[in-house]
Short mmCIF file of C-alpha atoms in Angstrom, two decimals:
data_model
loop_
_atom_site.label_atom_id
_atom_site.label_comp_id
_atom_site.label_asym_id
_atom_site.label_seq_id
_atom_site.Cartn_x
_atom_site.Cartn_y
_atom_site.Cartn_z
CA MET A 925 -36.06 -49.46 16.98
CA ASN A 926 -34.53 -52.90 16.53
CA ILE A 927 -34.07 -54.05 12.94
CA LEU A 928 -33.54 -57.77 12.49
CA ARG A 929 -32.36 -59.88 9.60
CA VAL A 930 -33.59 -63.44 9.85
CA LYS A 931 -34.53 -66.43 7.69
CA ALA A 932 -37.86 -68.11 7.08
CA LEU A 933 -38.94 -71.23 5.21
CA LEU A 934 -40.01 -71.16 1.57
CA GLY A 935 -40.93 -74.69 0.62
CA ALA A 936 -37.83 -76.85 0.91
CA GLY A 937 -35.46 -73.89 0.75
CA CYS A 938 -35.04 -70.63 2.67
CA PHE A 939 -34.84 -66.90 2.00
CA SER A 940 -33.67 -63.84 3.88
CA ILE A 941 -36.15 -61.39 5.37
CA ALA A 942 -35.34 -58.02 6.95
CA LEU A 943 -37.71 -56.92 9.68
CA ILE A 944 -38.48 -53.57 11.23
CA GLY A 945 -41.02 -53.22 13.93
CA ALA A 946 -41.27 -54.64 17.37
CA ALA A 947 -38.88 -52.41 19.28
CA ALA A 948 -39.77 -48.84 18.33
CA VAL A 949 -40.98 -47.98 21.82
CA PRO A 950 -37.78 -48.72 23.78
CA ALA A 951 -36.47 -45.53 22.17
CA HIS A 952 -38.90 -43.86 24.61
CA ALA A 953 -39.15 -46.37 27.42
CA GLY A 954 -39.10 -46.01 31.20
CA GLY A 955 -36.34 -44.60 33.35
CA LEU A 956 -33.65 -42.90 31.28
CA GLU A 957 -33.76 -45.47 28.48
CA ARG A 958 -33.12 -44.42 24.88
CA GLY A 959 -31.41 -46.85 22.50
CA TRP A 960 -30.24 -49.24 25.25
CA TYR A 961 -27.97 -52.09 24.09
CA ASP A 962 -28.63 -53.91 20.80
CA ILE A 963 -26.31 -56.65 19.51
CA ASP A 964 -28.63 -58.21 16.89
CA LEU A 965 -26.12 -57.38 14.15
CA LEU A 966 -23.86 -60.03 15.68
CA PHE A 967 -26.18 -62.71 14.22
CA ASP A 968 -26.03 -61.48 10.62
CA PRO A 969 -24.91 -64.43 8.42
CA ALA A 970 -22.64 -62.35 6.16
CA GLN A 971 -18.90 -62.42 6.80
CA VAL A 972 -18.68 -58.61 7.07
CA THR A 973 -21.67 -56.33 7.68
CA GLY A 974 -21.92 -52.64 8.44
CA GLU A 975 -25.08 -50.84 9.55
CA VAL A 976 -26.12 -47.27 10.36
CA THR A 977 -29.49 -46.61 12.03
CA GLY A 978 -31.29 -43.46 13.13
CA THR A 979 -34.56 -43.17 15.06
CA TYR A 980 -36.42 -39.92 15.66
CA VAL A 981 -38.80 -40.07 18.64
CA MET A 982 -41.61 -37.55 19.22
CA PRO A 983 -43.23 -37.90 22.67
CA GLN A 984 -46.02 -35.42 23.48
CA ARG A 985 -46.48 -35.56 27.24
CA ASP A 986 -48.47 -32.56 28.50
CA LEU A 987 -48.89 -31.65 32.18
CA LYS A 988 -52.03 -29.89 33.42
CA ASN A 989 -53.56 -28.71 36.70
CA VAL A 990 -50.04 -27.93 37.91
CA LYS A 991 -49.95 -26.58 41.46
CA ASP A 992 -46.99 -25.18 43.37
CA ALA A 993 -46.77 -27.41 46.44
CA ASP A 994 -43.95 -25.45 48.12
CA PRO A 995 -45.02 -21.81 48.61
CA SER A 996 -42.18 -21.04 51.02
CA ASP A 997 -40.49 -18.92 48.34
CA GLY A 998 -43.71 -17.54 46.92
CA ASN A 999 -46.62 -19.36 45.29
CA LEU A 1000 -45.92 -19.64 41.55
CA ASN A 1001 -49.61 -20.04 40.71
CA ALA A 1002 -50.35 -16.76 42.49
CA LEU A 1003 -47.45 -15.15 40.64
CA GLY A 1004 -49.11 -15.94 37.33
CA ARG A 1005 -47.03 -18.95 36.24
CA SER A 1006 -48.83 -21.33 33.90
CA SER A 1007 -50.67 -24.40 35.21
CA THR A 1008 -49.80 -26.37 32.03
CA ALA A 1009 -46.51 -27.41 30.42
CA ARG A 1010 -45.05 -29.73 27.76
CA ASP A 1011 -42.88 -32.19 29.70
CA THR A 1012 -41.09 -33.82 26.75
CA GLU A 1013 -38.98 -32.97 23.72
CA SER A 1014 -38.29 -34.86 20.49
CA TYR A 1015 -34.88 -36.47 20.06
CA TRP A 1016 -32.65 -38.60 17.81
CA VAL A 1017 -31.25 -42.02 18.69
CA PRO A 1018 -28.36 -43.00 16.37
CA SER A 1019 -26.40 -46.25 16.28
CA VAL A 1020 -23.55 -47.65 14.18
CA GLY A 1021 -22.17 -51.18 14.05
CA ILE A 1022 -19.83 -53.39 12.08
CA LYS A 1023 -19.73 -57.16 12.37
CA VAL A 1024 -16.92 -59.46 11.20
CA GLY A 1025 -17.14 -63.24 11.05
CA MET A 1026 -14.17 -65.63 11.09
CA GLY A 1027 -15.24 -69.26 11.10
CA PRO A 1028 -17.05 -70.05 14.36
CA ILE A 1029 -16.24 -66.59 15.80
CA ASP A 1030 -18.29 -63.45 15.14
CA CYS A 1031 -17.35 -60.04 16.56
CA LEU A 1032 -19.29 -56.79 16.67
CA GLY A 1033 -18.04 -53.27 17.29
CA ASP A 1034 -20.76 -50.70 17.90
CA TYR A 1035 -21.62 -47.15 18.94
CA SER A 1036 -24.92 -46.34 20.68
CA GLN A 1037 -26.65 -43.92 23.04
CA PRO A 1038 -28.18 -46.22 25.68
CA ILE A 1039 -29.67 -43.60 28.02
CA GLY A 1040 -30.83 -40.02 27.83
CA ALA A 1041 -33.47 -37.51 28.86
CA SER A 1042 -34.83 -34.30 27.37
CA SER A 1043 -37.37 -32.09 29.14
CA ASN A 1044 -37.57 -28.32 28.73
CA PRO A 1045 -40.83 -26.90 30.11
CA GLY A 1046 -39.14 -23.55 30.80
CA ALA A 1047 -39.33 -21.23 33.78
CA ASN A 1048 -42.81 -19.82 33.24
CA TRP A 1049 -44.85 -22.63 34.78
CA ALA A 1050 -45.96 -23.48 38.30
CA GLY A 1051 -43.64 -26.49 38.54
CA ALA A 1052 -40.45 -24.57 37.76
CA GLN A 1053 -39.07 -25.26 41.24
CA GLY A 1054 -38.97 -28.92 40.18
CA ASN A 1055 -37.72 -28.56 36.61
CA VAL A 1056 -36.89 -25.80 34.14
CA ASN A 1057 -34.66 -27.75 31.76
CA THR A 1058 -33.21 -31.27 32.07
CA GLN A 1059 -30.90 -32.84 29.48
CA VAL A 1060 -29.02 -36.14 29.80
CA LYS A 1061 -27.02 -37.93 27.10
CA SER A 1062 -24.73 -40.92 26.85
CA GLU A 1063 -22.31 -42.45 24.39
CA ALA A 1064 -21.27 -46.09 24.50
CA PHE A 1065 -18.64 -47.97 22.50
CA GLY A 1066 -18.79 -51.75 22.71
CA ALA A 1067 -17.01 -54.87 21.50
CA THR A 1068 -18.95 -58.15 21.60
CA CYS A 1069 -17.96 -61.58 20.29
CA SER A 1070 -19.59 -64.98 20.08
CA TYR A 1071 -18.35 -68.53 19.58
CA LYS A 1072 -20.73 -70.97 17.91
CA MET A 1073 -20.74 -74.76 17.77
CA ASP A 1074 -23.01 -77.39 16.28
CA LEU A 1075 -25.67 -78.71 18.62
CA GLY A 1076 -28.50 -80.94 17.42
CA LYS A 1077 -30.13 -79.46 14.32
CA GLY A 1078 -28.68 -76.01 14.94
CA GLN A 1079 -25.88 -74.00 16.48
CA PHE A 1080 -25.27 -72.90 20.06
CA ARG A 1081 -23.45 -69.61 20.80
CA PHE A 1082 -21.57 -68.27 23.78
CA ILE A 1083 -21.66 -64.46 23.84
CA GLY A 1084 -19.40 -62.05 25.73
CA GLY A 1085 -18.25 -58.46 25.49
CA VAL A 1086 -17.34 -55.16 27.13
CA PHE A 1087 -18.46 -51.57 26.64
CA HIS A 1088 -17.43 -48.13 27.83
CA GLU A 1089 -20.08 -45.51 28.52
CA ASP A 1090 -19.82 -41.73 28.97
CA VAL A 1091 -22.76 -39.97 30.65
CA SER A 1092 -23.25 -36.22 30.92
CA GLY A 1093 -26.05 -33.73 31.42
CA PHE A 1094 -27.52 -30.87 33.38
CA LYS A 1095 -30.64 -29.86 35.26
CA GLU A 1096 -31.97 -26.37 35.84
CA GLN A 1097 -34.67 -25.46 38.32
CA LEU A 1098 -36.04 -22.33 39.93
CA VAL A 1099 -34.41 -21.80 43.32
CA ALA A 1100 -36.14 -18.51 44.14
CA PRO A 1101 -38.66 -16.37 42.18
CA ILE A 1102 -36.93 -13.00 42.38
CA PRO A 1103 -37.20 -9.72 40.42
CA ALA A 1104 -35.23 -9.92 37.14
CA ILE A 1105 -32.95 -7.11 38.25
CA PHE A 1106 -31.31 -9.49 40.72
CA GLY A 1107 -31.02 -12.50 38.37
CA THR A 1108 -33.13 -15.33 37.00
CA GLY A 1109 -33.30 -17.19 40.33
CA ILE A 1110 -32.41 -20.41 38.48
CA GLY A 1111 -29.80 -22.87 39.68
CA ARG A 1112 -28.01 -25.29 37.38
CA LEU A 1113 -26.38 -28.66 38.12
CA ASP A 1114 -23.88 -29.92 35.49
CA LEU A 1115 -22.55 -33.48 35.72
CA GLU A 1116 -20.41 -35.97 33.80
CA GLY A 1117 -18.94 -39.39 34.45
CA ASP A 1118 -17.98 -42.63 32.75
CA GLY A 1119 -17.51 -46.30 33.45
CA TRP A 1120 -17.10 -49.81 32.03
CA GLY A 1121 -19.64 -52.58 31.69
CA TRP A 1122 -19.68 -56.14 30.40
CA ARG A 1123 -22.19 -58.51 28.84
CA ALA A 1124 -22.61 -62.27 28.66
CA GLY A 1125 -25.19 -64.47 27.03
CA VAL A 1126 -26.14 -67.56 25.08
CA ALA A 1127 -28.10 -68.20 21.90
CA TYR A 1128 -29.42 -71.14 19.92
CA GLU A 1129 -30.24 -71.04 16.21
CA ILE A 1130 -31.73 -73.36 13.60
CA PRO A 1131 -31.35 -71.35 10.37
CA ASP A 1132 -33.47 -73.68 8.26
CA ILE A 1133 -36.60 -72.74 10.20
CA ALA A 1134 -35.48 -69.21 11.15
CA LEU A 1135 -35.41 -70.13 14.81
CA ARG A 1136 -33.33 -68.12 17.23
CA ALA A 1137 -33.46 -67.81 20.99
CA SER A 1138 -31.04 -65.53 22.83
CA LEU A 1139 -30.57 -64.53 26.46
CA VAL A 1140 -28.18 -61.65 27.19
CA TYR A 1141 -27.19 -59.97 30.46
CA ASN A 1142 -25.73 -56.44 30.49
CA SER A 1143 -23.95 -55.43 33.68
CA ALA A 1144 -24.42 -52.14 35.50
CA VAL A 1145 -22.02 -49.31 34.62
CA LYS A 1146 -20.72 -47.76 37.83
CA LEU A 1147 -20.38 -43.97 37.67
CA ASP A 1148 -18.36 -43.54 40.85
CA ASP A 1149 -16.57 -40.47 39.44
CA LEU A 1150 -19.74 -38.49 38.70
CA SER A 1151 -18.71 -34.87 39.14
CA GLY A 1152 -19.52 -31.36 37.98
CA THR A 1153 -20.66 -27.98 39.27
CA LEU A 1154 -23.62 -26.40 41.02
CA ASP A 1155 -24.09 -22.90 39.59
CA LEU A 1156 -26.07 -20.55 41.84
CA THR A 1157 -24.71 -17.30 40.43
CA GLN A 1158 -28.25 -16.28 39.42
CA VAL A 1159 -29.42 -16.53 43.03
CA PRO A 1160 -27.94 -13.62 45.04
CA GLY A 1161 -26.65 -14.25 48.54
CA PHE A 1162 -28.94 -11.74 50.23
CA ILE A 1163 -31.85 -14.15 49.60
CA ASN A 1164 -30.42 -16.22 52.46
CA PRO A 1165 -27.26 -14.82 54.08
CA LEU A 1166 -26.82 -18.08 56.01
CA ASN A 1167 -26.29 -20.05 52.77
CA PRO A 1168 -22.64 -19.61 51.65
CA PHE A 1169 -23.23 -21.32 48.28
CA LEU A 1170 -25.63 -18.73 46.85
CA GLY A 1171 -24.17 -16.39 44.23
CA ARG A 1172 -21.28 -18.72 43.33
CA VAL A 1173 -20.25 -21.86 41.44
CA THR A 1174 -19.35 -24.89 43.60
CA ASP A 1175 -17.61 -28.08 42.49
CA VAL A 1176 -19.71 -31.11 43.44
CA SER A 1177 -19.40 -34.88 43.20
CA GLY A 1178 -21.46 -38.00 43.76
CA SER A 1179 -21.96 -41.50 42.41
CA SER A 1180 -24.61 -43.38 40.46
CA GLU A 1181 -24.86 -46.12 37.84
CA VAL A 1182 -26.48 -47.14 34.57
CA PRO A 1183 -28.59 -50.16 35.64
CA GLN A 1184 -28.06 -53.81 34.75
CA SER A 1185 -30.50 -55.57 32.42
CA VAL A 1186 -31.53 -58.99 31.11
CA GLU A 1187 -33.22 -59.57 27.75
CA LEU A 1188 -34.73 -62.70 26.22
CA LYS A 1189 -35.48 -62.71 22.48
CA LEU A 1190 -37.29 -65.39 20.47
CA GLN A 1191 -38.13 -65.79 16.79
CA SER A 1192 -39.21 -68.63 14.51
CA GLY A 1193 -40.59 -69.30 11.06
CA ILE A 1194 -44.24 -70.30 11.36
CA ALA A 1195 -45.22 -70.83 7.69
CA PRO A 1196 -43.65 -70.32 4.26
CA GLY A 1197 -42.76 -66.64 4.10
CA TRP A 1198 -43.91 -65.87 7.68
CA LEU A 1199 -42.01 -65.30 10.90
CA ALA A 1200 -43.10 -64.61 14.50
CA PHE A 1201 -40.88 -62.84 17.03
CA GLY A 1202 -41.01 -61.55 20.58
CA SER A 1203 -38.91 -60.34 23.50
CA ILE A 1204 -39.01 -59.56 27.19
CA LYS A 1205 -36.56 -57.25 28.96
CA TRP A 1206 -35.96 -56.31 32.59
CA VAL A 1207 -33.97 -53.21 33.59
CA ASP A 1208 -32.97 -52.58 37.22
CA TRP A 1209 -34.10 -48.94 37.31
CA SER A 1210 -35.02 -49.23 41.00
CA VAL A 1211 -31.32 -48.76 41.89
CA LEU A 1212 -31.83 -45.08 40.99
CA GLN A 1213 -33.57 -43.52 43.98
CA SER A 1214 -32.26 -40.21 45.37
CA ILE A 1215 -28.76 -39.38 44.08
CA PRO A 1216 -27.09 -36.84 46.43
CA PHE A 1217 -24.31 -34.39 45.51
CA CYS A 1218 -21.95 -32.70 47.98
CA PRO A 1219 -19.03 -30.28 47.65
CA THR A 1220 -16.02 -32.03 46.14
CA GLY A 1221 -13.78 -33.48 48.84
CA VAL A 1222 -16.53 -34.45 51.28
CA ALA A 1223 -15.79 -37.97 52.49
CA VAL A 1224 -19.36 -39.18 52.92
CA CYS A 1225 -22.26 -37.87 50.86
CA THR A 1226 -25.75 -39.22 51.53
CA THR A 1227 -29.30 -37.99 51.00
CA THR A 1228 -29.59 -37.06 54.69
CA SER A 1229 -26.02 -35.76 55.01
CA PRO A 1230 -25.76 -32.16 56.31
CA THR A 1231 -23.19 -31.51 53.55
CA ARG A 1232 -25.62 -32.42 50.75
CA LEU A 1233 -26.08 -29.45 48.40
CA THR A 1234 -28.62 -30.96 46.03
CA SER A 1235 -29.87 -34.28 44.70
CA LEU A 1236 -31.51 -35.89 41.69
CA ASP A 1237 -34.65 -37.49 43.09
CA LEU A 1238 -35.86 -40.26 40.78
CA LEU A 1239 -37.30 -43.03 43.00
CA TYR A 1240 -37.72 -45.35 40.01
CA ARG A 1241 -39.13 -48.85 40.07
CA ASP A 1242 -37.87 -51.67 37.81
CA GLY A 1243 -38.72 -51.50 34.14
CA TRP A 1244 -40.25 -54.30 32.06
CA THR A 1245 -40.66 -54.29 28.27
CA VAL A 1246 -42.60 -56.98 26.39
CA ALA A 1247 -42.84 -57.04 22.59
CA ALA A 1248 -44.32 -59.37 19.97
CA GLY A 1249 -44.79 -59.24 16.23
CA ILE A 1250 -45.00 -60.97 12.90
CA GLY A 1251 -43.06 -60.56 9.63
CA HIS A 1252 -43.73 -61.52 6.02
CA LYS A 1253 -41.73 -61.64 2.79
CA PHE A 1254 -43.67 -60.31 -0.19
CA ASN A 1255 -41.07 -61.01 -2.87
CA ASP A 1256 -37.29 -61.16 -3.35
CA GLN A 1257 -36.88 -57.41 -2.73
CA TRP A 1258 -39.61 -56.47 -0.27
CA SER A 1259 -40.48 -57.67 3.22
CA GLY A 1260 -42.27 -56.16 6.19
CA ALA A 1261 -43.23 -56.57 9.81
CA ALA A 1262 -45.63 -55.26 12.44
CA GLY A 1263 -45.51 -55.48 16.21
CA ILE A 1264 -46.92 -54.35 19.54
CA THR A 1265 -44.92 -53.33 22.62
CA TRP A 1266 -45.84 -52.74 26.26
CA ASP A 1267 -43.40 -50.88 28.48
CA ARG A 1268 -44.12 -50.73 32.21
CA GLY A 1269 -43.64 -47.22 33.51
CA THR A 1270 -40.89 -46.68 36.07
CA THR A 1271 -42.49 -43.83 37.98
CA THR A 1272 -43.57 -44.18 41.60
CA GLY A 1273 -45.25 -40.78 41.50
CA LEU A 1274 -42.44 -38.25 41.00
CA SER A 1275 -42.58 -38.23 37.18
CA ALA A 1276 -44.90 -38.78 34.22
CA GLN A 1277 -43.24 -42.03 33.09
CA THR A 1278 -46.27 -44.31 33.20
CA ASP A 1279 -47.00 -47.39 31.04
CA THR A 1280 -46.63 -47.08 27.27
CA TRP A 1281 -48.38 -49.10 24.56
CA THR A 1282 -47.09 -48.89 20.98
CA LEU A 1283 -47.90 -50.31 17.54
CA SER A 1284 -45.06 -50.33 15.04
CA ALA A 1285 -44.53 -51.38 11.43
CA GLY A 1286 -41.84 -51.25 8.81
CA VAL A 1287 -40.68 -52.35 5.38
CA ALA A 1288 -37.31 -53.50 4.08
CA TYR A 1289 -36.03 -53.18 0.53
CA THR A 1290 -33.17 -55.37 -0.66
CA PRO A 1291 -32.18 -54.32 -4.20
CA THR A 1292 -29.11 -56.60 -4.16
CA GLN A 1293 -27.68 -59.27 -1.89
CA ASN A 1294 -25.25 -56.71 -0.47
CA VAL A 1295 -27.54 -53.77 0.34
CA GLU A 1296 -30.59 -53.35 2.57
CA VAL A 1297 -32.62 -50.20 3.18
CA ARG A 1298 -35.26 -50.16 5.91
CA LEU A 1299 -37.91 -47.69 7.02
CA GLY A 1300 -40.24 -48.00 9.99
CA GLY A 1301 -42.65 -46.06 12.13
CA ALA A 1302 -44.51 -46.35 15.40
CA LEU A 1303 -47.48 -44.79 17.15
CA GLY A 1304 -48.17 -45.25 20.83
CA VAL A 1305 -50.04 -44.08 23.92
CA LEU A 1306 -48.39 -42.67 27.05
CA THR A 1307 -50.93 -43.58 29.73
CA SER A 1308 -52.42 -41.07 32.18
CA GLY A 1309 -51.48 -40.41 35.79
CA HIS A 1310 -50.66 -37.91 38.54
CA ILE A 1311 -47.40 -36.39 39.82
CA HIS A 1312 -47.23 -36.14 43.61
CA SER A 1313 -44.90 -36.42 46.59
CA VAL A 1314 -43.56 -39.85 47.55
CA VAL A 1315 -42.08 -41.19 50.78
CA GLY A 1316 -38.86 -43.04 49.99
CA SER A 1317 -37.53 -46.18 51.61
CA ASP A 1318 -35.33 -43.93 53.78
CA GLY A 1319 -38.41 -42.26 55.25
CA VAL A 1320 -37.74 -38.95 53.48
CA THR A 1321 -40.58 -37.28 51.54
CA TYR A 1322 -39.60 -36.41 47.95
CA GLY A 1323 -41.34 -34.42 45.25
CA THR A 1324 -42.70 -31.60 47.39
CA ASP A 1325 -42.18 -28.95 44.66
CA TYR A 1326 -45.40 -29.36 42.69
CA THR A 1327 -48.30 -31.64 41.79
CA ALA A 1328 -49.74 -32.19 38.31
CA ASP A 1329 -52.12 -34.33 36.28
CA PHE A 1330 -51.65 -35.76 32.79
CA GLY A 1331 -53.95 -37.63 30.43
CA ASN A 1332 -53.30 -40.22 27.74
CA ASP A 1333 -50.77 -38.69 25.35
CA LEU A 1334 -49.25 -39.73 22.03
CA VAL A 1335 -45.73 -40.82 21.17
CA SER A 1336 -44.57 -41.45 17.61
CA ALA A 1337 -41.29 -42.44 16.00
CA ILE A 1338 -39.73 -42.93 12.59
CA SER A 1339 -36.65 -44.98 11.85
CA GLY A 1340 -34.31 -45.61 8.94
CA SER A 1341 -31.43 -48.00 8.45
CA PHE A 1342 -28.82 -48.71 5.79
CA LYS A 1343 -26.90 -51.98 5.79
CA VAL A 1344 -24.03 -53.07 3.53
CA LYS A 1345 -22.52 -56.56 3.33
CA TRP A 1346 -19.25 -57.77 1.91
#
């Protein structure tokens, strides 16, 4: 949930207004997006500013009419597994930043969790061969600076920075439904990797009318060293004597990336005490198709490679997020904002990540010039759809484990922030 501090006109003078609102949904947007990258603190007019923010997101995506589409190892519906499941879990998205200004130069150091995933439907449902438990998390540390110069009635900024991102996670799925005496039949893939990214952008501001326009590009983060283990110790070898990897842990490796993105943000005072704002963001999620993993040491690992042990099949399409809102200052201590966000779903049929519509609102309390406390909330709709198999651009059919339906579901979020200025 982005929290902005901006200025708006009040007669011939100006006042500060803290806004919460328009970006609550990106905490549960398409692909693997969580907090993504937010450098709004860089624009704070104070010489030194520190901010801590936490957002708690509660998606409630429920799958129904689940059918086992791969009965080769036994039909899970016939074995009594449930035809319904909760596909999502609630999660926190924290962020911390500190901004320092020195004349025309402003610099921001920040910590965030740009991507993540949390789904734990368990093993007792008919889609367990596709997912039992999936958890992904990331941690990013960034340094971003800007140089501003006078231009016309306002100031023009050049923006640049770098960030380092660590990504880790695991996925469990049912490999074979076997009697408990032989094991759970569940396989687990653990992975971790890291990489560097960079950002560049421009901005133009006219403080007297609270106008700001910014355009920022964030590069992809290459995870060429993505490595981990495939644990099949709960699947005994006698299930398939021709498979030497059953009943053991195997080191695996592969490569992927956190996608590049471009974001345009606009805001402007529209009347005394009123401000309008909006944004549009594109994320290149379509680079994440099928991500293969092979035993460590294999020279070439592709989706169709005979040495491929497993893969993460995503088949995403690009993500788009559009937001708009309005803010108002009630008095010297209180201000508020409300907004609406549309996030285009990234699914092509393999997941339940369809379009999301969200309304958000928040208030900001400024007891002194040096302290701001902000609270916000959001309520949205995860639109309906159907999970089914998809033929990829490589001609391979993915998502043959199960099919499922889902209706319009709710997502909600609450956010709090504490900012101190020196």
